[in-house]
Coordinates of C-alpha atoms in Angstrom, one line a residue:
M155 CA 109.5 104.8 95.1
A156 CA 107.1 107.6 94.8
A157 CA 103.9 106.4 92.8
D158 CA 104.3 108.5 90.0
E159 CA 107.9 107.2 89.5
T160 CA 106.8 103.7 89.7
T161 CA 104.5 104.3 86.6
E162 CA 107.1 106.0 84.7
F163 CA 109.9 103.0 85.4
M164 CA 107.1 100.7 84.6
N165 CA 106.7 102.1 81.2
W166 CA 110.2 102.1 80.5
E167 CA 111.0 98.3 82.1
V168 CA 108.6 97.4 79.3
D169 CA 109.4 99.2 76.5
V170 CA 113.5 98.3 77.1
S171 CA 112.9 94.5 77.6
S172 CA 115.0 93.6 74.9
C173 CA 117.6 95.9 75.3
D174 CA 121.3 95.1 76.0
G175 CA 121.2 96.4 79.2
L176 CA 118.8 94.2 80.4
K177 CA 120.6 91.0 78.7
Q178 CA 123.5 92.2 80.5
E179 CA 121.3 92.4 83.4
R180 CA 120.5 88.5 83.5
Q181 CA 124.0 87.2 83.6
L182 CA 124.6 89.2 86.8
S183 CA 124.4 87.5 90.4
A184 CA 121.4 88.1 92.3
S185 CA 123.1 90.5 94.5
Q186 CA 124.6 92.5 91.3
R187 CA 120.8 92.6 89.8
R188 CA 119.8 94.1 93.1
Y189 CA 122.4 96.8 92.7
Y190 CA 121.4 97.0 89.0
S191 CA 117.9 97.4 90.0
F192 CA 118.3 100.1 92.1
C193 CA 120.5 101.9 89.7
R194 CA 117.7 101.8 87.3
R195 CA 115.1 103.1 89.5
K196 CA 116.9 105.9 90.6
S197 CA 118.3 106.6 87.5
F198 CA 114.9 107.1 85.7
A199 CA 113.5 109.3 88.5
A200 CA 116.7 111.3 88.5
F201 CA 116.0 111.8 84.7
V202 CA 112.2 112.9 85.1
A203 CA 113.2 115.1 87.9
S204 CA 115.7 117.1 85.9
K205 CA 112.9 117.9 83.4
T206 CA 110.8 119.8 86.2
D207 CA 109.9 123.1 84.9
G208 CA 111.7 125.8 87.3
S209 CA 108.6 128.2 86.8
Q210 CA 106.2 126.6 88.8
E211 CA 102.9 128.9 89.7
D212 CA 100.4 128.0 92.6
G213 CA 102.4 124.6 93.6
I214 CA 101.5 123.1 90.2
T215 CA 104.5 121.1 88.7
S216 CA 104.9 120.7 84.8
W217 CA 107.9 119.4 82.9
C218 CA 109.6 120.4 80.1
C219 CA 111.0 118.0 77.3
C220 CA 112.0 118.0 73.9
S221 CA 110.4 121.4 73.3
Q222 CA 107.2 120.0 74.9
T223 CA 105.5 121.1 78.1
F224 CA 104.0 118.3 80.3
N225 CA 101.3 119.1 83.0
E226 CA 100.2 115.2 83.8
H227 CA 102.3 113.1 85.6
S228 CA 101.5 109.9 83.1
A229 CA 102.0 112.2 80.2
I230 CA 105.9 112.8 81.3
H231 CA 105.9 109.2 82.4
K232 CA 105.0 107.9 78.9
H233 CA 107.0 110.4 76.7
V234 CA 110.4 109.8 78.6
A235 CA 109.6 105.7 78.6
R236 CA 108.9 105.8 74.6
T237 CA 111.7 108.5 73.7
H238 CA 114.8 108.6 75.9
N239 CA 115.3 105.2 76.5
A240 CA 118.9 105.5 75.1
E241 CA 120.1 108.1 77.6
L242 CA 118.2 106.4 80.4
Q243 CA 120.8 103.3 79.5
Q244 CA 123.5 104.9 79.6
L245 CA 122.9 106.8 82.9
T246 CA 121.9 103.3 84.7
Q247 CA 125.1 101.8 83.6
A248 CA 126.8 104.8 84.4
T249 CA 125.3 104.8 88.3
Y250 CA 125.6 101.2 88.2
E251 CA 129.4 101.4 87.8
R252 CA 130.0 104.2 90.2
L253 CA 128.3 102.3 93.1
L254 CA 130.4 99.2 92.4
R255 CA 133.2 101.5 92.5
Q256 CA 132.2 102.7 95.9
L257 CA 131.6 99.6 97.3
E258 CA 135.2 98.1 96.1
E259 CA 136.8 101.5 97.5
A260 CA 135.2 101.3 100.8
P261 CA 137.0 99.7 103.7
E262 CA 136.1 96.3 105.0
T263 CA 135.9 98.5 108.7
Q264 CA 133.4 100.5 107.1
Q265 CA 131.0 97.8 105.9
P266 CA 129.0 96.5 108.2
N267 CA 128.8 92.4 108.9
K268 CA 125.6 91.3 107.8
H269 CA 125.0 88.7 110.3
Q270 CA 126.1 90.8 113.1
T271 CA 123.7 93.6 112.4
E272 CA 120.5 91.2 111.7
A273 CA 121.4 89.5 115.2
A274 CA 121.6 92.9 116.8
D275 CA 118.1 93.7 115.0
I276 CA 116.5 90.6 115.7
S277 CA 117.1 90.8 119.7
A278 CA 116.2 94.3 119.8
W279 CA 112.7 93.6 118.0
I280 CA 111.5 90.6 120.1
P281 CA 109.6 91.5 122.6
D282 CA 109.8 90.6 126.4
V283 CA 107.3 88.2 127.5
S284 CA 109.0 87.1 130.7
H285 CA 105.8 88.0 132.6
I286 CA 103.8 86.0 131.0
S287 CA 103.4 82.4 131.3
E288 CA 104.1 79.5 128.6
E289 CA 100.5 78.4 129.6
Q290 CA 98.9 82.0 128.2
L291 CA 100.8 81.8 125.0
K292 CA 100.0 78.1 124.2
N293 CA 96.8 77.2 125.7
G294 CA 93.3 78.9 125.8
P295 CA 90.7 81.1 123.4
G296 CA 92.5 81.9 120.0
K297 CA 92.2 83.6 116.9
V298 CA 93.7 84.0 113.5
L299 CA 95.5 87.0 112.0
L300 CA 95.5 87.9 108.4
Y301 CA 97.3 91.1 107.1
Y302 CA 99.8 92.8 105.0
R303 CA 101.7 95.9 104.7
Y304 CA 103.5 97.0 101.4
C305 CA 106.6 98.8 102.1
E306 CA 110.6 99.1 100.9
V307 CA 112.2 96.4 103.0
E308 CA 115.8 96.9 102.9
D309 CA 117.1 93.2 104.3
P310 CA 113.9 90.8 103.9
H311 CA 116.1 87.9 105.5
A312 CA 116.9 90.0 108.5
I313 CA 113.0 90.1 108.6
C314 CA 112.2 86.5 108.0
A315 CA 114.7 85.7 110.7
W316 CA 113.1 88.2 113.2
Q317 CA 109.5 86.8 112.0
K318 CA 110.7 83.2 112.6
A319 CA 112.0 83.7 116.1
L320 CA 108.9 86.1 117.1
C321 CA 106.4 83.5 115.8
E322 CA 108.0 80.6 117.6
K323 CA 108.8 82.4 120.8
L324 CA 104.9 82.8 120.8
H325 CA 103.7 79.5 119.8
L326 CA 102.3 80.8 117.0
T327 CA 101.7 78.7 113.6
G328 CA 101.0 80.2 109.8
K329 CA 102.6 81.3 106.9
V330 CA 104.5 84.8 106.6
R331 CA 105.7 85.7 103.0
V332 CA 108.6 88.6 103.2
A333 CA 110.0 90.5 100.1
T334 CA 111.7 93.7 99.3
E335 CA 108.4 95.4 98.6
G336 CA 106.8 94.4 102.2
I337 CA 105.4 91.5 104.5
N338 CA 102.5 89.1 103.9
G339 CA 101.3 86.8 106.7
T340 CA 98.3 84.8 107.9
V341 CA 99.1 83.2 111.5
G342 CA 97.1 81.8 114.3
G343 CA 97.7 81.4 118.3
T344 CA 95.9 82.3 121.5
N345 CA 94.6 85.6 121.9
V346 CA 97.5 86.6 124.1
A347 CA 100.1 85.6 122.1
A348 CA 98.1 87.1 118.9
D349 CA 98.0 90.5 120.4
I350 CA 101.6 90.4 121.3
Y351 CA 102.4 89.6 118.0
I352 CA 100.5 92.6 116.8
N353 CA 102.1 95.0 119.3
A354 CA 105.3 93.7 117.9
M355 CA 104.3 94.6 114.2
H356 CA 102.9 98.0 115.4
S357 CA 106.4 99.0 117.0
H358 CA 108.3 97.6 114.3
P359 CA 110.2 100.5 112.6
V360 CA 109.6 99.4 108.9
F361 CA 106.1 98.1 109.5
K362 CA 104.6 100.3 111.9
M363 CA 101.3 98.5 111.7
D364 CA 98.3 99.6 113.5
K365 CA 95.1 97.4 114.9
E366 CA 92.7 97.9 112.2
D367 CA 95.6 96.7 109.6
F368 CA 94.7 93.0 110.8
K369 CA 91.7 90.8 110.0
T370 CA 90.9 88.9 112.7
S371 CA 88.9 85.4 113.0
D372 CA 88.2 82.8 115.6
G373 CA 90.7 80.0 115.4
G374 CA 94.3 79.3 116.6
A375 CA 97.5 77.5 116.0
E376 CA 95.3 74.2 115.4
C377 CA 94.4 75.8 112.0
F378 CA 97.8 75.4 110.5
T379 CA 100.2 72.5 110.1
D380 CA 103.2 74.2 111.0
L381 CA 105.2 77.6 110.8
K382 CA 106.5 78.5 107.2
V383 CA 108.2 81.9 106.9
R384 CA 110.6 83.0 104.3
V385 CA 111.6 85.3 101.6
Y386 CA 110.0 85.5 98.2
K387 CA 110.4 88.0 95.0
E388 CA 106.3 88.9 95.8
I389 CA 104.5 89.0 98.9
V390 CA 101.6 88.0 96.8
P391 CA 102.5 85.5 93.7
M392 CA 101.2 87.1 90.9
G393 CA 104.2 86.3 88.8
V394 CA 104.8 90.1 87.6
D395 CA 108.1 91.9 88.9
P396 CA 107.0 94.4 91.4
D397 CA 109.5 96.4 89.7
V398 CA 107.7 96.4 86.4
I399 CA 104.3 96.3 88.2
S400 CA 104.2 97.8 91.7
Y401 CA 101.3 98.0 94.1
Q402 CA 101.6 102.1 94.1
L403 CA 99.9 101.9 90.7
A404 CA 96.7 100.3 92.7
G405 CA 93.2 101.8 92.1
V406 CA 91.3 103.8 94.5
H407 CA 90.8 102.2 98.0
L408 CA 87.3 102.3 99.0
E409 CA 85.9 101.9 102.5
P410 CA 83.8 98.9 103.2
E411 CA 80.9 101.7 103.4
E412 CA 82.0 103.1 100.3
F413 CA 82.0 99.7 98.4
H414 CA 78.9 98.8 99.4
K415 CA 77.0 101.9 98.4
E416 CA 78.5 101.3 94.9
V417 CA 77.4 97.7 95.3
E418 CA 74.2 99.2 96.0
A419 CA 74.0 101.2 93.1
L420 CA 75.0 98.6 90.6
L421 CA 72.4 96.4 92.0
A422 CA 69.5 98.6 91.7
K423 CA 70.3 99.5 88.2
G424 CA 70.1 95.7 87.1
D425 CA 70.2 94.6 83.7
L426 CA 70.7 98.6 82.5
C427 CA 74.3 98.7 84.0
S428 CA 76.7 97.8 81.5
D429 CA 79.4 100.6 82.5
T430 CA 80.5 99.1 85.6
I431 CA 82.1 95.6 86.3
L432 CA 82.2 93.9 89.8
L433 CA 85.4 92.0 89.5
D434 CA 86.1 88.9 92.0
C435 CA 90.0 88.4 91.5
R436 CA 89.9 85.2 93.6
N437 CA 90.4 81.9 92.6
F438 CA 87.3 79.9 91.1
Y439 CA 87.2 77.6 94.1
E440 CA 86.7 80.6 96.6
S441 CA 84.2 82.4 94.5
K442 CA 82.3 79.0 94.1
I443 CA 81.2 79.1 98.0
G444 CA 81.2 82.8 98.4
Q445 CA 80.6 86.1 96.3
F446 CA 79.3 89.4 96.3
T447 CA 75.7 89.5 94.2
R448 CA 76.1 89.7 90.3
C449 CA 79.9 89.9 90.1
L450 CA 82.6 88.5 87.4
A451 CA 84.2 85.5 89.2
P452 CA 87.1 84.7 86.5
N453 CA 87.4 80.6 86.5
I454 CA 91.2 81.0 87.0
R455 CA 92.8 78.1 89.7
K456 CA 95.9 80.5 90.7
F457 CA 96.3 84.2 91.0
S458 CA 99.7 83.9 88.7
Y459 CA 96.9 83.4 86.2
F460 CA 95.3 86.6 86.7
P461 CA 97.4 88.7 84.4
D462 CA 96.8 86.6 81.5
Y463 CA 93.2 86.7 82.2
V464 CA 93.1 90.5 82.1
D465 CA 95.3 90.3 78.6
Q466 CA 93.0 87.9 76.9
N467 CA 90.0 89.7 78.0
L468 CA 90.8 93.3 77.7
E469 CA 87.8 94.1 75.6
L470 CA 85.6 93.1 78.7
F471 CA 87.3 96.2 80.9
R472 CA 87.6 98.9 78.0
D473 CA 85.7 102.0 79.5
K474 CA 84.4 100.0 82.1
K475 CA 84.2 101.3 86.3
V476 CA 85.8 97.9 87.5
L477 CA 84.8 97.4 91.7
M478 CA 87.4 94.8 92.5
Y479 CA 87.7 92.8 95.5
C480 CA 89.5 89.8 97.4
T481 CA 89.8 88.0 100.6
G482 CA 92.0 90.7 102.6
G483 CA 93.0 93.2 99.9
I484 CA 96.3 92.7 99.0
R485 CA 95.5 90.7 95.8
C486 CA 93.9 93.7 94.8
E487 CA 96.5 95.8 95.3
R488 CA 98.9 94.0 92.5
G489 CA 95.8 93.1 90.6
S490 CA 94.6 96.6 90.2
A491 CA 98.0 97.8 89.2
Y492 CA 98.2 95.4 86.2
L493 CA 94.7 96.3 85.4
R494 CA 95.7 100.1 85.5
S495 CA 98.9 99.3 83.8
K496 CA 96.6 98.2 80.6
D497 CA 95.2 101.8 80.2
V498 CA 91.8 100.4 78.9
C499 CA 89.5 101.3 82.2
K500 CA 87.5 104.1 82.8
E501 CA 87.9 103.8 86.5
V502 CA 89.5 101.3 89.0
Y503 CA 88.7 100.7 92.7
Q504 CA 89.4 98.1 95.1
L505 CA 87.9 96.9 98.5
K506 CA 89.8 98.2 101.2
G507 CA 90.8 95.6 103.7
G508 CA 89.1 92.9 101.5
I509 CA 85.9 91.1 102.1
H510 CA 87.2 90.6 105.5
K511 CA 86.6 93.7 106.5
Y512 CA 83.1 94.1 104.5
L513 CA 81.8 90.9 106.7
E514 CA 83.2 93.0 110.1
R515 CA 80.8 95.9 108.6
F516 CA 78.0 94.1 106.6
P517 CA 77.7 90.5 107.7
E518 CA 74.4 90.4 106.1
G519 CA 75.4 92.2 103.4
F520 CA 75.7 91.8 99.4
Y521 CA 78.7 89.0 99.8
R522 CA 77.0 85.9 100.2
G523 CA 77.8 82.5 101.4
K524 CA 81.4 81.4 102.9
L525 CA 84.7 83.2 102.5
F526 CA 87.6 80.8 101.6
V527 CA 90.4 80.9 103.9
F528 CA 93.9 79.1 103.4
D529 CA 94.5 77.4 106.5
E530 CA 92.9 73.9 107.8
R531 CA 89.4 75.5 108.1
Y532 CA 88.9 76.5 104.7
A533 CA 86.2 78.4 105.3
I534 CA 84.7 81.1 107.9
S535 CA 81.0 82.3 107.7
S536 CA 78.9 85.4 108.5
N537 CA 75.5 84.4 106.9
N538 CA 73.9 81.1 106.5
D539 CA 73.8 80.9 102.7
V540 CA 74.6 78.1 100.7
I541 CA 75.7 79.3 97.2
S542 CA 77.5 76.0 96.0
G543 CA 76.6 72.6 95.7
C544 CA 77.7 68.7 96.6
R545 CA 79.7 67.5 93.2
Y546 CA 78.2 64.5 93.1
C547 CA 74.2 64.9 93.9
G548 CA 74.0 68.7 93.7
C549 CA 72.4 69.2 97.0
P550 CA 73.4 72.5 98.7
W551 CA 76.8 72.2 99.9
D552 CA 79.8 74.2 101.0
Q553 CA 82.4 72.4 103.1
Y554 CA 85.4 71.5 101.3
E555 CA 87.9 68.4 101.8
L556 CA 90.9 67.6 100.3
C557 CA 90.7 64.9 97.7
S558 CA 90.8 61.6 99.1
T559 CA 93.7 60.2 96.0
R560 CA 97.3 60.5 96.9
F561 CA 99.2 63.4 95.5
C562 CA 95.6 65.4 94.1
C563 CA 95.8 68.6 96.1
Q564 CA 92.1 69.5 94.5
L565 CA 89.5 70.0 96.8
V566 CA 86.2 68.5 96.6
L567 CA 82.4 69.6 97.7
S568 CA 81.0 66.1 98.6
C569 CA 78.3 66.1 101.1
P570 CA 78.1 63.6 103.7
S571 CA 75.7 61.0 102.2
C572 CA 77.9 60.8 98.7
R573 CA 80.9 60.8 101.0
Q574 CA 79.4 57.7 102.8
D575 CA 78.5 56.1 99.5
G576 CA 82.7 56.4 99.0
H577 CA 82.7 59.4 96.7
T578 CA 85.7 61.1 98.4
A579 CA 87.6 62.3 95.3
C580 CA 87.5 65.5 93.3
C581 CA 86.3 63.8 90.3
P582 CA 85.8 60.0 88.8
T583 CA 89.3 59.7 87.3
C584 CA 90.6 60.4 90.9
Q585 CA 88.6 58.2 92.4
T586 CA 89.4 55.5 90.1
K587 CA 93.3 55.8 90.7
G588 CA 92.5 55.9 94.8
Q589 CA 91.0 52.4 94.3
A590 CA 94.1 51.1 92.4
Q591 CA 96.6 51.5 95.3
G592 CA 99.5 50.6 93.4
E593 CA 99.2 53.0 90.3
A594 CA 98.2 56.2 92.7
T595 CA 102.3 56.5 92.7
K596 CA 102.7 57.0 88.9
H597 CA 100.3 59.8 88.7
H598 CA 101.4 63.6 89.6
K599 CA 99.3 65.9 91.6
E600 CA 96.2 67.6 89.7
E601 CA 96.2 65.4 86.8
C602 CA 92.4 64.9 86.9
E603 CA 89.3 65.9 85.0
C604 CA 89.1 68.6 87.4
T605 CA 92.3 70.2 85.5
D606 CA 92.2 68.7 82.3
G607 CA 88.5 70.0 81.7
R608 CA 89.1 73.6 82.6
P609 CA 91.0 76.1 80.3
R610 CA 93.8 77.4 82.1
I611 CA 92.8 81.2 80.9
P612 CA 88.9 81.1 80.5
Q613 CA 87.8 83.9 77.7
D614 CA 85.0 86.0 79.2
V615 CA 84.9 88.5 76.2

């Protein structure tokens, strides 16, 4: 769907969230909901297209509706979303019923066998590695790849099966998320295996990724405990339906050089700069060990809290220029789209390729400290700055370890000296639980001071 269609559909989705059509949709099966969602998007786009003014000059598109002329995409989108809910609902229902009839009338011989199609496609997408030894695929210097691609995926389960088969063949470990909106992954293996994987993603007809779309760092298969490839609703878990807030509404992408200049200008103004916010949309434990100078780093534990953070701090962003960044760029795609949907910011920009690509270009730039990564390494570095301290003694320290208490998944910064003294838990509460071995099983994970003392959604206004 084009960005303009996404905007108008998003607005309509919000406005009709309580109508009978959506109540009916929630009662449908998963496959029926996919059909209905498709019909809803198609109907919205068709309705707007029908309002296009035929007398266009100099290639400029305008729309006529309700005796009004609209020259901006956003204007016609808002008008249609707010004024024509009833007609849109009728169009959606009619389109949905027509689609169901077509499916029922189609002879079984014309309907593809899903499993046969997947098997054939998967076989065609697996590269021939017969000329490469198992030794080259399993042993030797390695690296970790980080990547994502937003695109329309008609059959995410087929892609999931292909990814699993491909990674297993190449002895890659890691995590891959597949959805109808695209793919997001981080995998590790030998340099030979990783390069074959990149070539496979480049040649695939759906993704067609280039080498520069991948962020690389030293590592290998040992950086992950296993391989996890699954189908999800979102390729990055923000907790908002991609059909409601699409990546196509994202902010303006800035190359690392452009972003560097923006940050440089921001720092040059110092306290006099009140119209720009440098926003870190990662989790608190990521920004704690590394961040851009003078950034706003929300104290949130999960990216799924980011929409609520924006909602509860809207005045913070009103009439501001926002410069967003994250690890590899994917969270900014959805995060900037959500922020833009609130229509409060003057401008929204995002760092293309994330901190990864920035550090490739500016290893001693304005990002200081470590870069947190979601694998067994926990962090990688390009400079020697340590911006965080030990949880217990406060001395400079930025190397995370998991809390030693059973069932607790919190990360802890505990220096070697404090660890030697037995301070291996994330907080005194967990330390006590860890000492009482028999009671450990009574506690659910993340029940400790680390979570109880931190507000779920911080108020930064």
